[in-house]
Coordinates of C-alpha atoms in Angstrom, one line a residue:
Chain A
M195 CA 9.0 -29.9 5.6
V196 CA 7.2 -30.6 2.4
A197 CA 7.0 -27.6 0.1
V198 CA 5.3 -27.2 -3.3
D199 CA 5.2 -24.2 -5.5
L200 CA 2.4 -25.0 -8.0
G201 CA 2.9 -23.0 -11.2
G202 CA 0.9 -23.0 -14.4
T203 CA 3.4 -25.3 -16.2
R204 CA 5.4 -27.0 -13.4
M205 CA 5.6 -27.7 -9.8
K206 CA 8.8 -26.8 -7.9
C207 CA 8.9 -29.2 -5.0
G208 CA 11.2 -29.7 -2.1
L209 CA 12.0 -31.1 1.4
V210 CA 13.3 -28.2 3.3
A211 CA 15.0 -28.1 6.8
A212 CA 14.2 -25.5 9.4
D213 CA 17.3 -23.4 8.5
G214 CA 16.2 -23.2 4.9
A215 CA 18.5 -25.9 3.6
V216 CA 16.9 -27.8 0.7
L217 CA 17.3 -31.6 1.5
H218 CA 15.6 -32.6 -1.7
R219 CA 14.4 -30.8 -4.8
E220 CA 12.5 -31.9 -7.8
T221 CA 10.4 -30.4 -10.6
R222 CA 7.2 -32.0 -11.9
P223 CA 5.0 -31.0 -14.8
T224 CA 1.7 -29.4 -14.0
P225 CA -1.0 -31.1 -16.1
R226 CA -2.9 -28.9 -18.5
A227 CA -5.9 -27.3 -16.7
D228 CA -9.2 -28.2 -18.2
A229 CA -12.2 -25.9 -17.5
R230 CA -14.6 -28.8 -18.0
D231 CA -13.6 -30.5 -14.8
G232 CA -12.7 -27.3 -12.9
G233 CA -8.9 -28.0 -13.1
R234 CA -9.4 -31.4 -11.3
A235 CA -6.3 -32.9 -13.0
V236 CA -4.1 -30.1 -11.6
L237 CA -5.5 -30.7 -8.1
D238 CA -5.0 -34.4 -8.3
A239 CA -1.4 -33.9 -9.4
L240 CA -0.8 -31.6 -6.5
L241 CA -2.3 -34.0 -4.0
E242 CA -0.3 -36.9 -5.4
T243 CA 2.9 -34.8 -5.2
V244 CA 2.3 -33.8 -1.6
V245 CA 1.5 -37.4 -0.5
E246 CA 4.6 -38.8 -2.3
L247 CA 6.9 -36.1 -0.9
S248 CA 5.6 -36.8 2.6
Q249 CA 6.2 -40.5 2.1
K250 CA 9.7 -39.8 0.8
A251 CA 10.5 -37.6 3.8
T252 CA 9.3 -40.2 6.2
A253 CA 11.2 -43.0 4.4
E254 CA 14.4 -40.9 4.7
G255 CA 13.9 -40.5 8.4
H256 CA 12.6 -37.0 8.5
R257 CA 9.5 -36.0 10.4
V258 CA 7.1 -34.0 8.3
R259 CA 6.2 -31.1 10.7
A260 CA 4.1 -29.2 8.3
I261 CA 3.2 -28.8 4.6
G262 CA 3.5 -25.6 2.6
V263 CA 1.8 -25.2 -0.8
V264 CA 1.8 -22.0 -2.8
V265 CA -0.4 -21.3 -5.7
P266 CA -0.8 -18.6 -8.4
G267 CA -4.2 -17.4 -7.3
V268 CA -6.5 -15.6 -4.8
I269 CA -6.7 -17.6 -1.6
D270 CA -9.8 -17.3 0.6
A271 CA -8.0 -17.8 3.9
E272 CA -11.2 -18.3 5.9
H273 CA -12.5 -21.1 3.7
G274 CA -9.3 -22.5 2.3
T275 CA -10.5 -22.1 -1.2
V276 CA -8.5 -20.9 -4.2
G277 CA -9.5 -19.0 -7.4
A278 CA -6.8 -19.3 -10.1
E279 CA -7.5 -18.6 -13.7
N280 CA -4.5 -20.4 -15.1
L281 CA -5.5 -23.6 -13.2
E282 CA -9.2 -23.3 -14.0
W283 CA -9.9 -23.2 -10.3
T284 CA -12.9 -21.3 -9.0
G285 CA -13.6 -21.5 -5.2
T286 CA -11.7 -24.8 -5.3
P287 CA -11.5 -26.3 -1.8
V288 CA -7.7 -27.0 -2.0
L289 CA -7.1 -26.9 1.8
A290 CA -9.8 -29.5 2.5
E291 CA -8.6 -31.7 -0.3
L292 CA -5.0 -31.5 1.0
K293 CA -6.2 -32.4 4.5
A294 CA -8.1 -35.3 3.2
A295 CA -5.1 -36.6 1.2
V296 CA -2.5 -36.4 3.9
G297 CA -4.6 -36.9 7.0
D298 CA -5.1 -34.5 9.9
G299 CA -1.6 -34.8 11.3
E300 CA 0.5 -31.9 10.1
P301 CA -0.6 -28.3 9.7
I302 CA -1.0 -27.2 6.1
V303 CA -0.2 -23.7 4.9
L304 CA -1.7 -22.5 1.7
A305 CA -0.3 -19.2 0.3
H306 CA 0.1 -17.0 -2.7
D307 CA 3.2 -17.7 -4.8
V308 CA 4.5 -14.2 -5.0
R309 CA 3.8 -13.4 -1.4
A310 CA 5.6 -16.6 -0.4
G311 CA 8.5 -15.6 -2.6
G312 CA 8.6 -12.2 -0.9
Y313 CA 8.5 -13.9 2.5
A314 CA 11.5 -16.1 1.6
E315 CA 13.4 -13.0 0.4
L316 CA 12.4 -11.3 3.7
R317 CA 13.6 -14.2 5.9
H318 CA 16.6 -15.4 4.0
G319 CA 17.2 -13.2 1.0
A320 CA 17.5 -9.7 -0.5
L321 CA 14.9 -8.2 1.9
A322 CA 16.4 -9.6 5.1
G323 CA 16.4 -7.0 7.9
T324 CA 13.8 -4.7 6.3
T325 CA 10.5 -3.8 7.8
N326 CA 9.1 -1.8 4.9
S327 CA 10.0 -3.3 1.5
M328 CA 8.7 -5.0 -1.7
F329 CA 9.5 -8.0 -3.7
L330 CA 8.5 -7.5 -7.4
P331 CA 9.0 -10.4 -9.7
L332 CA 8.8 -9.6 -13.4
G333 CA 7.9 -12.8 -15.0
T334 CA 5.1 -14.0 -17.3
G335 CA 3.0 -11.7 -15.1
I336 CA 3.7 -9.1 -12.4
A337 CA 2.6 -9.0 -8.8
A338 CA 4.1 -7.5 -5.7
A339 CA 4.7 -9.0 -2.2
M340 CA 4.4 -6.0 0.2
I341 CA 6.2 -5.9 3.5
V342 CA 4.6 -3.1 5.6
D343 CA 5.6 -2.3 9.2
G344 CA 7.3 -5.6 9.6
S345 CA 4.6 -7.9 8.2
L346 CA 3.8 -9.5 4.9
V347 CA 0.6 -7.9 3.6
S348 CA -2.3 -10.2 2.6
G349 CA -5.3 -7.9 2.2
D350 CA -7.5 -11.1 2.6
G351 CA -5.5 -12.5 -0.4
Y352 CA -6.1 -9.6 -2.7
A353 CA -3.3 -7.2 -2.1
G354 CA -0.2 -6.5 -4.2
E355 CA -1.6 -6.3 -7.7
L356 CA 0.8 -3.7 -8.9
G357 CA 1.0 -5.4 -12.2
H358 CA -2.7 -4.7 -12.8
S359 CA -2.3 -1.0 -11.9
K360 CA -2.6 1.6 -14.6
F361 CA 0.7 3.1 -15.7
I362 CA 0.1 3.5 -19.4
H363 CA -2.3 6.3 -20.4
G364 CA -4.2 7.7 -23.3
D365 CA -3.8 6.1 -26.7
A366 CA -0.8 4.1 -25.6
A367 CA -2.8 2.0 -23.2
E368 CA -3.3 -1.6 -24.3
L369 CA -6.1 -4.0 -23.1
C370 CA -4.8 -6.3 -20.4
A371 CA -5.9 -9.9 -19.9
C372 CA -7.6 -8.7 -16.6
G373 CA -10.0 -6.5 -18.6
Q374 CA -8.4 -3.2 -17.6
W375 CA -6.5 -0.9 -19.9
G376 CA -2.9 0.2 -19.5
C377 CA -1.8 -2.2 -16.8
L378 CA 1.9 -2.3 -15.9
E379 CA 1.9 -6.0 -17.0
T380 CA 0.9 -5.0 -20.6
V381 CA 4.3 -3.5 -21.1
A382 CA 6.8 -4.6 -18.4
S383 CA 6.3 -8.4 -18.0
A384 CA 8.6 -10.8 -19.8
A385 CA 5.6 -11.9 -21.9
A386 CA 4.8 -8.3 -22.8
L387 CA 8.3 -7.6 -24.1
A388 CA 8.2 -10.5 -26.5
R389 CA 4.6 -9.8 -27.6
R390 CA 5.2 -6.0 -28.1
Y391 CA 8.4 -6.6 -30.0
A392 CA 6.6 -9.1 -32.3
A393 CA 3.7 -6.6 -32.8
R394 CA 6.1 -3.8 -33.8
T395 CA 8.2 -5.8 -36.1
G396 CA 6.1 -8.7 -37.3
R397 CA 8.9 -11.0 -36.3
T398 CA 8.2 -13.7 -33.6
V399 CA 10.8 -13.9 -30.9
D400 CA 11.7 -16.6 -28.4
G401 CA 10.6 -14.7 -25.3
A402 CA 12.0 -11.8 -23.5
R403 CA 15.4 -13.4 -23.6
E404 CA 15.6 -12.8 -27.4
V405 CA 14.4 -9.2 -27.0
M406 CA 17.2 -8.6 -24.5
E407 CA 19.7 -10.1 -27.0
L408 CA 18.4 -7.8 -29.8
L409 CA 18.6 -4.9 -27.4
A410 CA 22.3 -5.7 -26.7
A411 CA 22.8 -5.9 -30.4
G412 CA 21.4 -2.4 -30.9
D413 CA 18.0 -3.3 -32.4
P414 CA 16.0 0.0 -32.3
D415 CA 12.6 -1.8 -31.9
A416 CA 14.0 -3.8 -29.0
A417 CA 15.3 -0.5 -27.5
Q418 CA 11.8 1.1 -27.8
V419 CA 10.0 -1.9 -26.2
W420 CA 12.6 -1.9 -23.4
H421 CA 12.3 1.9 -22.9
D422 CA 8.5 1.6 -22.6
A423 CA 8.9 -1.2 -20.0
L424 CA 11.5 0.8 -18.0
A425 CA 9.3 4.0 -18.0
A426 CA 6.3 2.2 -16.7
L427 CA 8.4 0.4 -14.1
V428 CA 9.8 3.7 -12.9
D429 CA 6.3 5.1 -12.6
A430 CA 5.2 2.0 -10.6
L431 CA 8.2 2.1 -8.2
V432 CA 7.8 5.9 -7.6
L433 CA 4.1 5.4 -6.8
Y434 CA 4.7 2.5 -4.5
T435 CA 7.5 4.5 -2.8
T436 CA 5.2 7.5 -2.3
L437 CA 2.3 5.4 -0.9
V438 CA 4.0 2.7 1.1
A439 CA 7.6 4.0 1.8
P440 CA 9.8 0.9 1.3
T441 CA 13.4 1.1 2.2
R442 CA 14.3 -1.6 -0.3
I443 CA 12.8 -3.1 -3.4
A444 CA 13.9 -6.5 -4.7
I445 CA 13.2 -7.1 -8.3
G446 CA 12.9 -10.8 -9.2
G447 CA 11.5 -13.0 -11.9
G448 CA 13.0 -13.8 -15.3
L449 CA 13.7 -10.2 -16.3
V450 CA 16.1 -9.6 -13.5
G451 CA 18.5 -11.8 -15.4
A452 CA 19.2 -8.6 -17.3
G453 CA 21.0 -7.4 -14.2
E454 CA 22.3 -3.8 -14.2
T455 CA 20.7 -3.3 -17.7
L456 CA 17.4 -3.4 -15.8
L457 CA 18.4 -2.2 -12.3
Q458 CA 20.6 0.8 -13.1
P459 CA 17.9 2.7 -15.2
L460 CA 15.3 1.9 -12.6
R461 CA 17.5 3.4 -9.8
E462 CA 18.3 6.5 -11.9
G463 CA 14.7 6.9 -13.0
V464 CA 13.3 6.7 -9.5
H465 CA 16.1 8.9 -8.0
A466 CA 15.3 11.6 -10.6
R467 CA 11.6 11.6 -9.8
L468 CA 11.5 11.6 -5.9
T469 CA 11.4 14.9 -4.1
F470 CA 10.3 14.5 -0.4
Q471 CA 10.0 10.7 -0.3
R472 CA 12.4 8.3 1.3
E473 CA 14.5 6.7 -1.5
P474 CA 14.5 2.9 -1.6
E475 CA 17.4 0.8 -2.5
I476 CA 16.6 -1.1 -5.7
V477 CA 18.3 -4.5 -5.8
A478 CA 18.0 -7.9 -7.4
A479 CA 16.2 -10.7 -5.6
V480 CA 18.6 -13.5 -4.7
L481 CA 16.5 -16.7 -4.3
G482 CA 15.6 -17.0 -8.0
E483 CA 13.1 -19.6 -9.1
E484 CA 13.1 -21.3 -5.7
A485 CA 11.8 -18.3 -3.9
G486 CA 8.1 -19.5 -3.9
M487 CA 9.0 -23.0 -2.8
L488 CA 11.4 -21.7 0.0
G489 CA 8.6 -19.3 1.1
A490 CA 6.2 -22.2 1.3
A491 CA 8.6 -24.1 3.4
Q492 CA 9.3 -21.1 5.7
M493 CA 5.7 -20.4 6.2
A494 CA 5.1 -24.1 7.0
W495 CA 8.0 -24.1 9.6
D496 CA 6.5 -20.9 11.2
R497 CA 3.2 -22.6 11.5
A498 CA 4.7 -25.7 13.0
E499 CA 6.4 -23.6 15.6
E500 CA 3.3 -21.7 16.4
D501 CA 1.4 -24.9 16.9
Q502 CA 3.9 -26.3 19.3
Chain B
M112 CA -6.7 12.5 28.4
V113 CA -5.2 15.7 26.9
A114 CA -5.4 15.7 23.1
V115 CA -4.1 18.4 20.7
D116 CA -4.4 18.4 16.9
L117 CA -1.9 21.0 15.8
G118 CA -2.8 22.5 12.4
G119 CA -1.2 25.1 10.3
T120 CA -3.7 27.8 11.4
R121 CA -5.3 26.4 14.5
M122 CA -5.0 23.9 17.3
K123 CA -8.1 21.7 18.0
C124 CA -7.7 20.7 21.7
G125 CA -9.7 18.5 24.0
L126 CA -10.0 16.5 27.2
V127 CA -11.3 13.1 26.1
A128 CA -12.6 10.2 28.2
A129 CA -11.7 6.6 27.6
D130 CA -15.0 6.0 25.7
G131 CA -14.3 8.9 23.3
A132 CA -16.6 11.4 25.1
V133 CA -15.2 14.9 24.8
L134 CA -15.2 16.4 28.3
H135 CA -13.9 19.8 27.1
R136 CA -13.0 21.2 23.7
E137 CA -11.4 24.4 22.5
T138 CA -9.7 25.9 19.5
R139 CA -6.7 28.1 19.7
P140 CA -4.8 29.9 16.9
T141 CA -1.5 28.5 15.8
P142 CA 1.1 31.3 15.7
R143 CA 2.5 32.1 12.3
A144 CA 5.6 29.9 11.7
D145 CA 8.8 31.8 11.1
A146 CA 11.7 30.0 9.4
R147 CA 14.2 32.3 11.1
D148 CA 13.6 30.7 14.5
G149 CA 12.7 27.2 13.2
G150 CA 9.0 27.5 14.0
R151 CA 9.8 28.1 17.7
A152 CA 6.7 30.2 18.3
V153 CA 4.6 27.3 17.1
L154 CA 6.3 24.9 19.4
D155 CA 6.0 27.2 22.4
A156 CA 2.3 27.6 21.8
L157 CA 1.9 23.8 21.6
L158 CA 3.8 23.3 24.9
E159 CA 1.8 26.0 26.6
T160 CA -1.5 24.5 25.4
V161 CA -0.5 21.0 26.6
V162 CA 0.5 22.3 30.0
E163 CA -2.6 24.4 30.4
L164 CA -4.9 21.6 29.4
S165 CA -3.2 19.2 31.8
Q166 CA -3.6 21.7 34.6
K167 CA -7.3 22.2 33.7
A168 CA -7.9 18.5 33.7
T169 CA -6.3 18.1 37.1
A170 CA -8.2 21.1 38.5
E171 CA -11.4 19.5 37.3
G172 CA -10.6 16.3 39.1
H173 CA -9.5 14.2 36.2
R174 CA -6.3 12.3 36.2
V175 CA -4.2 12.9 33.0
R176 CA -3.3 9.3 32.0
A177 CA -1.5 10.2 28.8
I178 CA -1.1 13.1 26.3
G179 CA -1.8 12.8 22.6
V180 CA -0.4 15.3 20.1
V181 CA -0.9 15.1 16.3
V182 CA 1.0 17.2 13.8
P183 CA 0.9 17.7 10.0
G184 CA 4.3 16.4 9.3
V185 CA 6.7 13.4 9.1
I186 CA 7.5 12.0 12.5
D187 CA 10.7 10.2 13.2
A188 CA 9.4 7.8 15.8
E189 CA 12.8 6.6 16.9
H190 CA 14.0 10.1 17.8
G191 CA 10.7 11.9 18.5
T192 CA 11.5 14.6 16.0
V193 CA 9.2 16.2 13.5
G194 CA 9.7 17.7 10.0
A195 CA 6.7 19.9 9.0
E196 CA 7.0 22.4 6.2
N197 CA 4.0 24.4 7.2
L198 CA 5.3 24.8 10.7
E199 CA 8.9 25.5 9.7
W200 CA 10.0 22.4 11.7
T201 CA 13.0 20.4 10.5
G202 CA 14.1 17.6 12.8
T203 CA 12.5 19.5 15.7
P204 CA 12.7 17.5 18.9
V205 CA 9.0 17.8 19.7
L206 CA 8.7 14.8 22.0
A207 CA 11.7 15.8 24.1
E208 CA 10.3 19.3 24.5
L209 CA 6.8 18.0 25.4
K210 CA 8.4 15.7 28.1
A211 CA 10.4 18.6 29.5
A212 CA 7.3 20.8 29.6
V213 CA 4.9 18.3 31.3
G214 CA 7.4 16.3 33.3
D215 CA 8.1 12.6 33.0
G216 CA 4.8 11.4 34.4
E217 CA 2.4 10.5 31.6
P218 CA 3.2 8.8 28.4
I219 CA 3.1 11.1 25.4
V220 CA 2.0 10.0 22.0
L221 CA 3.1 12.0 18.9
A222 CA 1.4 11.1 15.7
H223 CA 0.6 12.2 12.2
D224 CA -2.7 14.1 11.9
V225 CA -4.2 12.2 9.0
R226 CA -3.2 8.8 10.4
A227 CA -4.7 9.8 13.8
G228 CA -7.9 10.8 12.0
G229 CA -7.9 7.4 10.3
Y230 CA -7.4 5.7 13.6
A231 CA -10.3 7.6 15.1
E232 CA -12.5 6.6 12.2
L233 CA -11.3 3.0 12.6
R234 CA -12.1 2.9 16.3
H235 CA -15.3 5.0 16.5
G236 CA -16.2 6.1 13.1
A237 CA -16.9 5.2 9.4
L238 CA -14.2 2.4 9.3
A239 CA -15.2 0.6 12.5
G240 CA -15.1 -3.2 12.0
T241 CA -12.8 -3.1 9.0
T242 CA -9.4 -4.7 8.7
N243 CA -8.4 -3.3 5.3
S244 CA -9.6 0.2 4.6
M245 CA -8.5 3.8 4.0
F246 CA -9.4 7.2 5.3
L247 CA -8.8 9.9 2.7
P248 CA -9.4 13.4 3.8
L249 CA -9.7 15.9 0.9
G250 CA -8.8 19.2 2.4
T251 CA -6.2 21.9 1.8
G252 CA -4.0 18.9 1.0
I253 CA -4.6 15.2 0.5
A254 CA -3.1 12.2 2.4
A255 CA -4.3 8.8 3.2
A256 CA -4.5 6.8 6.4
M257 CA -4.1 3.2 5.4
I258 CA -5.4 0.3 7.5
V259 CA -3.9 -2.9 6.3
D260 CA -4.5 -6.4 7.8
G261 CA -5.9 -4.8 10.9
S262 CA -3.2 -2.2 11.6
L263 CA -2.8 1.4 10.9
V264 CA 0.2 1.7 8.5
S265 CA 3.1 4.0 9.5
G266 CA 5.9 3.2 7.1
D267 CA 8.3 4.9 9.6
G268 CA 6.1 8.0 9.3
Y269 CA 6.3 8.2 5.5
A270 CA 3.4 6.1 4.3
G271 CA 0.1 7.3 2.8
E272 CA 1.1 10.1 0.4
L273 CA -1.6 9.3 -2.1
G274 CA -2.1 13.0 -2.6
H275 CA 1.5 13.2 -3.9
S276 CA 1.1 10.3 -6.3
K277 CA 0.9 11.0 -10.0
F278 CA -2.6 10.8 -11.6
I279 CA -2.4 13.6 -14.1
H280 CA -0.3 12.8 -17.2
G281 CA 1.2 14.5 -20.2
D282 CA 0.6 18.2 -20.8
A283 CA -2.2 18.3 -18.3
A284 CA 0.2 17.7 -15.4
E285 CA 0.8 20.8 -13.2
L286 CA 3.7 21.3 -10.8
C287 CA 2.9 20.4 -7.3
A288 CA 4.3 22.2 -4.2
C289 CA 6.1 19.0 -3.4
G290 CA 8.2 19.4 -6.6
Q291 CA 6.6 16.6 -8.5
W292 CA 4.3 16.9 -11.5
G293 CA 0.7 15.8 -11.8
C294 CA 0.0 14.9 -8.2
L295 CA -3.6 14.1 -7.2
E296 CA -3.4 17.1 -4.8
T297 CA -2.9 19.5 -7.8
V298 CA -6.4 18.9 -9.0
A299 CA -8.5 17.2 -6.3
S300 CA -7.7 19.1 -3.0
A301 CA -10.1 21.9 -1.9
A302 CA -7.3 24.4 -2.5
A303 CA -6.8 23.0 -6.1
L304 CA -10.5 23.4 -6.9
A305 CA -10.4 27.1 -6.0
R306 CA -7.0 27.7 -7.7
R307 CA -7.9 25.9 -10.9
Y308 CA -11.2 27.7 -11.2
A309 CA -9.5 31.0 -10.8
A310 CA -6.8 30.1 -13.3
R311 CA -9.5 29.1 -15.9
T312 CA -11.8 32.1 -15.4
G313 CA -9.6 34.9 -14.0
R314 CA -12.2 35.2 -11.2
T315 CA -11.0 34.7 -7.6
V316 CA -13.3 32.5 -5.6
D317 CA -13.8 32.0 -1.9
G318 CA -12.4 28.5 -1.7
A319 CA -13.8 25.2 -2.8
R320 CA -17.2 26.1 -1.3
E321 CA -17.8 28.8 -3.9
V322 CA -16.7 26.4 -6.7
M323 CA -19.3 23.9 -5.5
E324 CA -22.0 26.7 -5.4
L325 CA -21.0 27.6 -9.0
L326 CA -21.2 23.9 -10.0
A327 CA -24.7 23.6 -8.5
A328 CA -25.7 26.8 -10.5
G329 CA -24.5 25.2 -13.7
D330 CA -21.3 27.1 -14.3
P331 CA -19.4 25.2 -17.0
D332 CA -15.9 26.1 -15.7
A333 CA -16.8 24.8 -12.3
A334 CA -18.1 21.7 -13.9
Q335 CA -14.8 21.2 -15.8
V336 CA -12.7 21.7 -12.7
W337 CA -14.9 19.3 -10.7
H338 CA -14.8 16.7 -13.5
D339 CA -11.0 16.8 -13.5
A340 CA -11.0 16.3 -9.7
L341 CA -13.4 13.4 -9.9
A342 CA -11.5 11.7 -12.7
A343 CA -8.2 11.9 -10.8
L344 CA -9.9 10.7 -7.6
V345 CA -11.4 7.7 -9.4
D346 CA -7.9 6.8 -10.7
A347 CA -6.4 7.1 -7.2
L348 CA -9.1 4.9 -5.6
V349 CA -8.9 2.3 -8.3
L350 CA -5.1 2.1 -7.9
Y351 CA -5.3 1.9 -4.1
T352 CA -8.0 -0.8 -4.4
T353 CA -5.9 -2.8 -6.8
L354 CA -2.7 -2.6 -4.7
V355 CA -4.1 -2.7 -1.1
A356 CA -7.6 -4.2 -1.4
P357 CA -9.6 -2.2 1.1
T358 CA -13.2 -3.2 1.8
R359 CA -14.2 0.4 2.7
I360 CA -12.9 3.8 1.9
A361 CA -14.0 6.8 4.0
I362 CA -13.7 10.2 2.3
G363 CA -13.2 13.1 4.7
G364 CA -12.0 16.7 4.8
G365 CA -13.8 19.8 3.6
L366 CA -14.8 18.4 0.2
V367 CA -16.9 15.6 1.6
G368 CA -19.4 18.4 2.6
A369 CA -20.4 18.0 -1.1
G370 CA -22.0 14.7 0.0
E371 CA -23.4 12.5 -2.8
T372 CA -22.3 15.1 -5.4
L373 CA -18.9 13.8 -4.6
L374 CA -19.5 10.2 -3.4
Q375 CA -21.9 9.0 -6.1
P376 CA -19.6 9.7 -9.1
L377 CA -16.7 8.2 -7.2
R378 CA -18.7 5.0 -6.6
E379 CA -19.8 4.8 -10.2
G380 CA -16.4 5.6 -11.6
V381 CA -14.6 3.0 -9.4
H382 CA -17.3 0.4 -10.1
A383 CA -17.0 0.9 -13.9
R384 CA -13.2 0.4 -13.8
L385 CA -12.7 -2.6 -11.6
T386 CA -12.5 -6.1 -13.1
F387 CA -11.1 -8.8 -10.9
Q388 CA -10.6 -6.6 -7.8
R389 CA -12.7 -6.6 -4.6
E390 CA -14.9 -3.6 -4.7
P391 CA -14.8 -1.3 -1.7
E392 CA -17.7 0.6 -0.2
I393 CA -17.1 4.4 -0.6
V394 CA -18.6 6.3 2.3
A395 CA -18.3 9.7 4.0
A396 CA -16.1 9.9 7.1
V397 CA -18.2 10.7 10.1
L398 CA -16.0 12.4 12.7
G399 CA -15.4 15.6 10.7
E400 CA -12.9 18.2 11.9
E401 CA -12.4 16.5 15.3
A402 CA -11.1 13.2 13.8
G403 CA -7.4 14.2 14.4
M404 CA -8.0 15.3 17.9
L405 CA -10.1 12.2 18.7
G406 CA -7.4 10.0 17.2
A407 CA -4.8 11.7 19.3
A408 CA -6.9 10.9 22.4
Q409 CA -7.5 7.3 21.3
M410 CA -3.8 6.7 20.7
A411 CA -3.0 8.2 24.1
W412 CA -5.5 6.0 25.9
D413 CA -4.1 3.0 24.1
R414 CA -0.6 3.9 25.2
A415 CA -1.8 4.4 28.8
E416 CA -3.4 0.9 28.8
E417 CA -0.3 -0.7 27.3
D418 CA 1.8 1.0 30.1
Q419 CA -0.3 -0.4 32.9

């Protein structure tokens, strides 16, 4: 199974067996997207990667049963087109281009990166065995993969934008890249931690990792930035729990590297706020950076089995 | 089909044909629930009603194919038990009692009143033809029926508590009956409008209806209470839209009697706030007070067909 997780800066690629075993893995750079050609260079790199991985699989004696590609954007499932700001794609016919590149043989699955990651956690990871749960990666951005009544929610490609829901109010609300004010992402993403620390102190830091190091060293500005992130995350988890009633929430993305420094205050904060609701377990996701690629592979295997 | 919508003060009952036609309808009082006997009188009245309606149906030459009962509480689908504060029920074995009362013949469906109402709107009402939508009745309380990827969401009976999600912040947040602060229900339910008007003015009013009359007459306190309700509702609809991506939202319950006075500001408020999200239509629900009973009947017919 050929699987590619196309990110804004790199593509995580693999050949994955039916049981989830990764037979081959590699990372390739994503070309810089250019608005002038509608992100054509990115698309070409994706097509080339899929073709080369297919050839490699065949050369090594595997039969490519299906191809899974996940992208950081909104997928129009009906038309196979993708809108992805980071890639400069707008209604880009990715599915048709993939089919043209690899031929009509294998089924091709095109999915959202976070939803694919959630699906991988559901099938083989921290959400295994759940029917109502959420995968919430805290990375450069924040989006949720929602599992509801046993199924991964799509909402025609639009669902799960918890990162662009408002959890900061009044004067504290900052303008988000999405055009709204006070989004969770403006305080609780890895990028927001670094940006807000720099804004408070005038000192540039090397990402959320350095903010976490400063936090551990007792830096009061790092503590405040971290406190703001935790408070907004607790609000978001309580709201999700009240509305959708998950039994388990798996936090992923770069920030979960903070481990119990992140998870324990989230558990305590959510526990203190719930009254009548069912309390979810809050755990770390387990598949790490490969979640999207593994989800792409799993979805592709599922499709291959359906098509049999 | 025997259908009963058991409310805190009355039971809306009916005999309903497969096409949704109501062959018979009646309303009975719900006995006052007493905590000392665990709401036994309510349960007895429900059982008596179901038995009498079944007998009536048979006497009139109809075959009772299934029985649908909807209740205002959390249903444990696995055990058939119900927790309902208003009825003083805690883990009450409603399904087993119903089966004992009517015999093992027909399948019995036990469902949540708001979800059943949403299902009726989905099958025969304002949400017909949608696959991602929401039914939001604004009555004494507020809860949502969520339709996601073509299915009515259950969340093991816990999902949809948008009315107990926090949309009022800081000093403005009031304590909700559920024990949380700042719930949507504390400002935007029919009960809240009357209570908040009385609290501002010291004048008792005859429910939300009188507040709406005062609003129409230019009363500034009524205008402020109404403004607070609309602002919180817009926040709630924007959040739901961002997270779950409905194409249509049907507002129901007593407050929708206000018509465009309610709907137009909601549409304008939501439209002004959305940036990247898919904008939902915001419409009035169409089935009114019978939605729960009709949903109970529809769910019962569905079950009867499955069991064939």
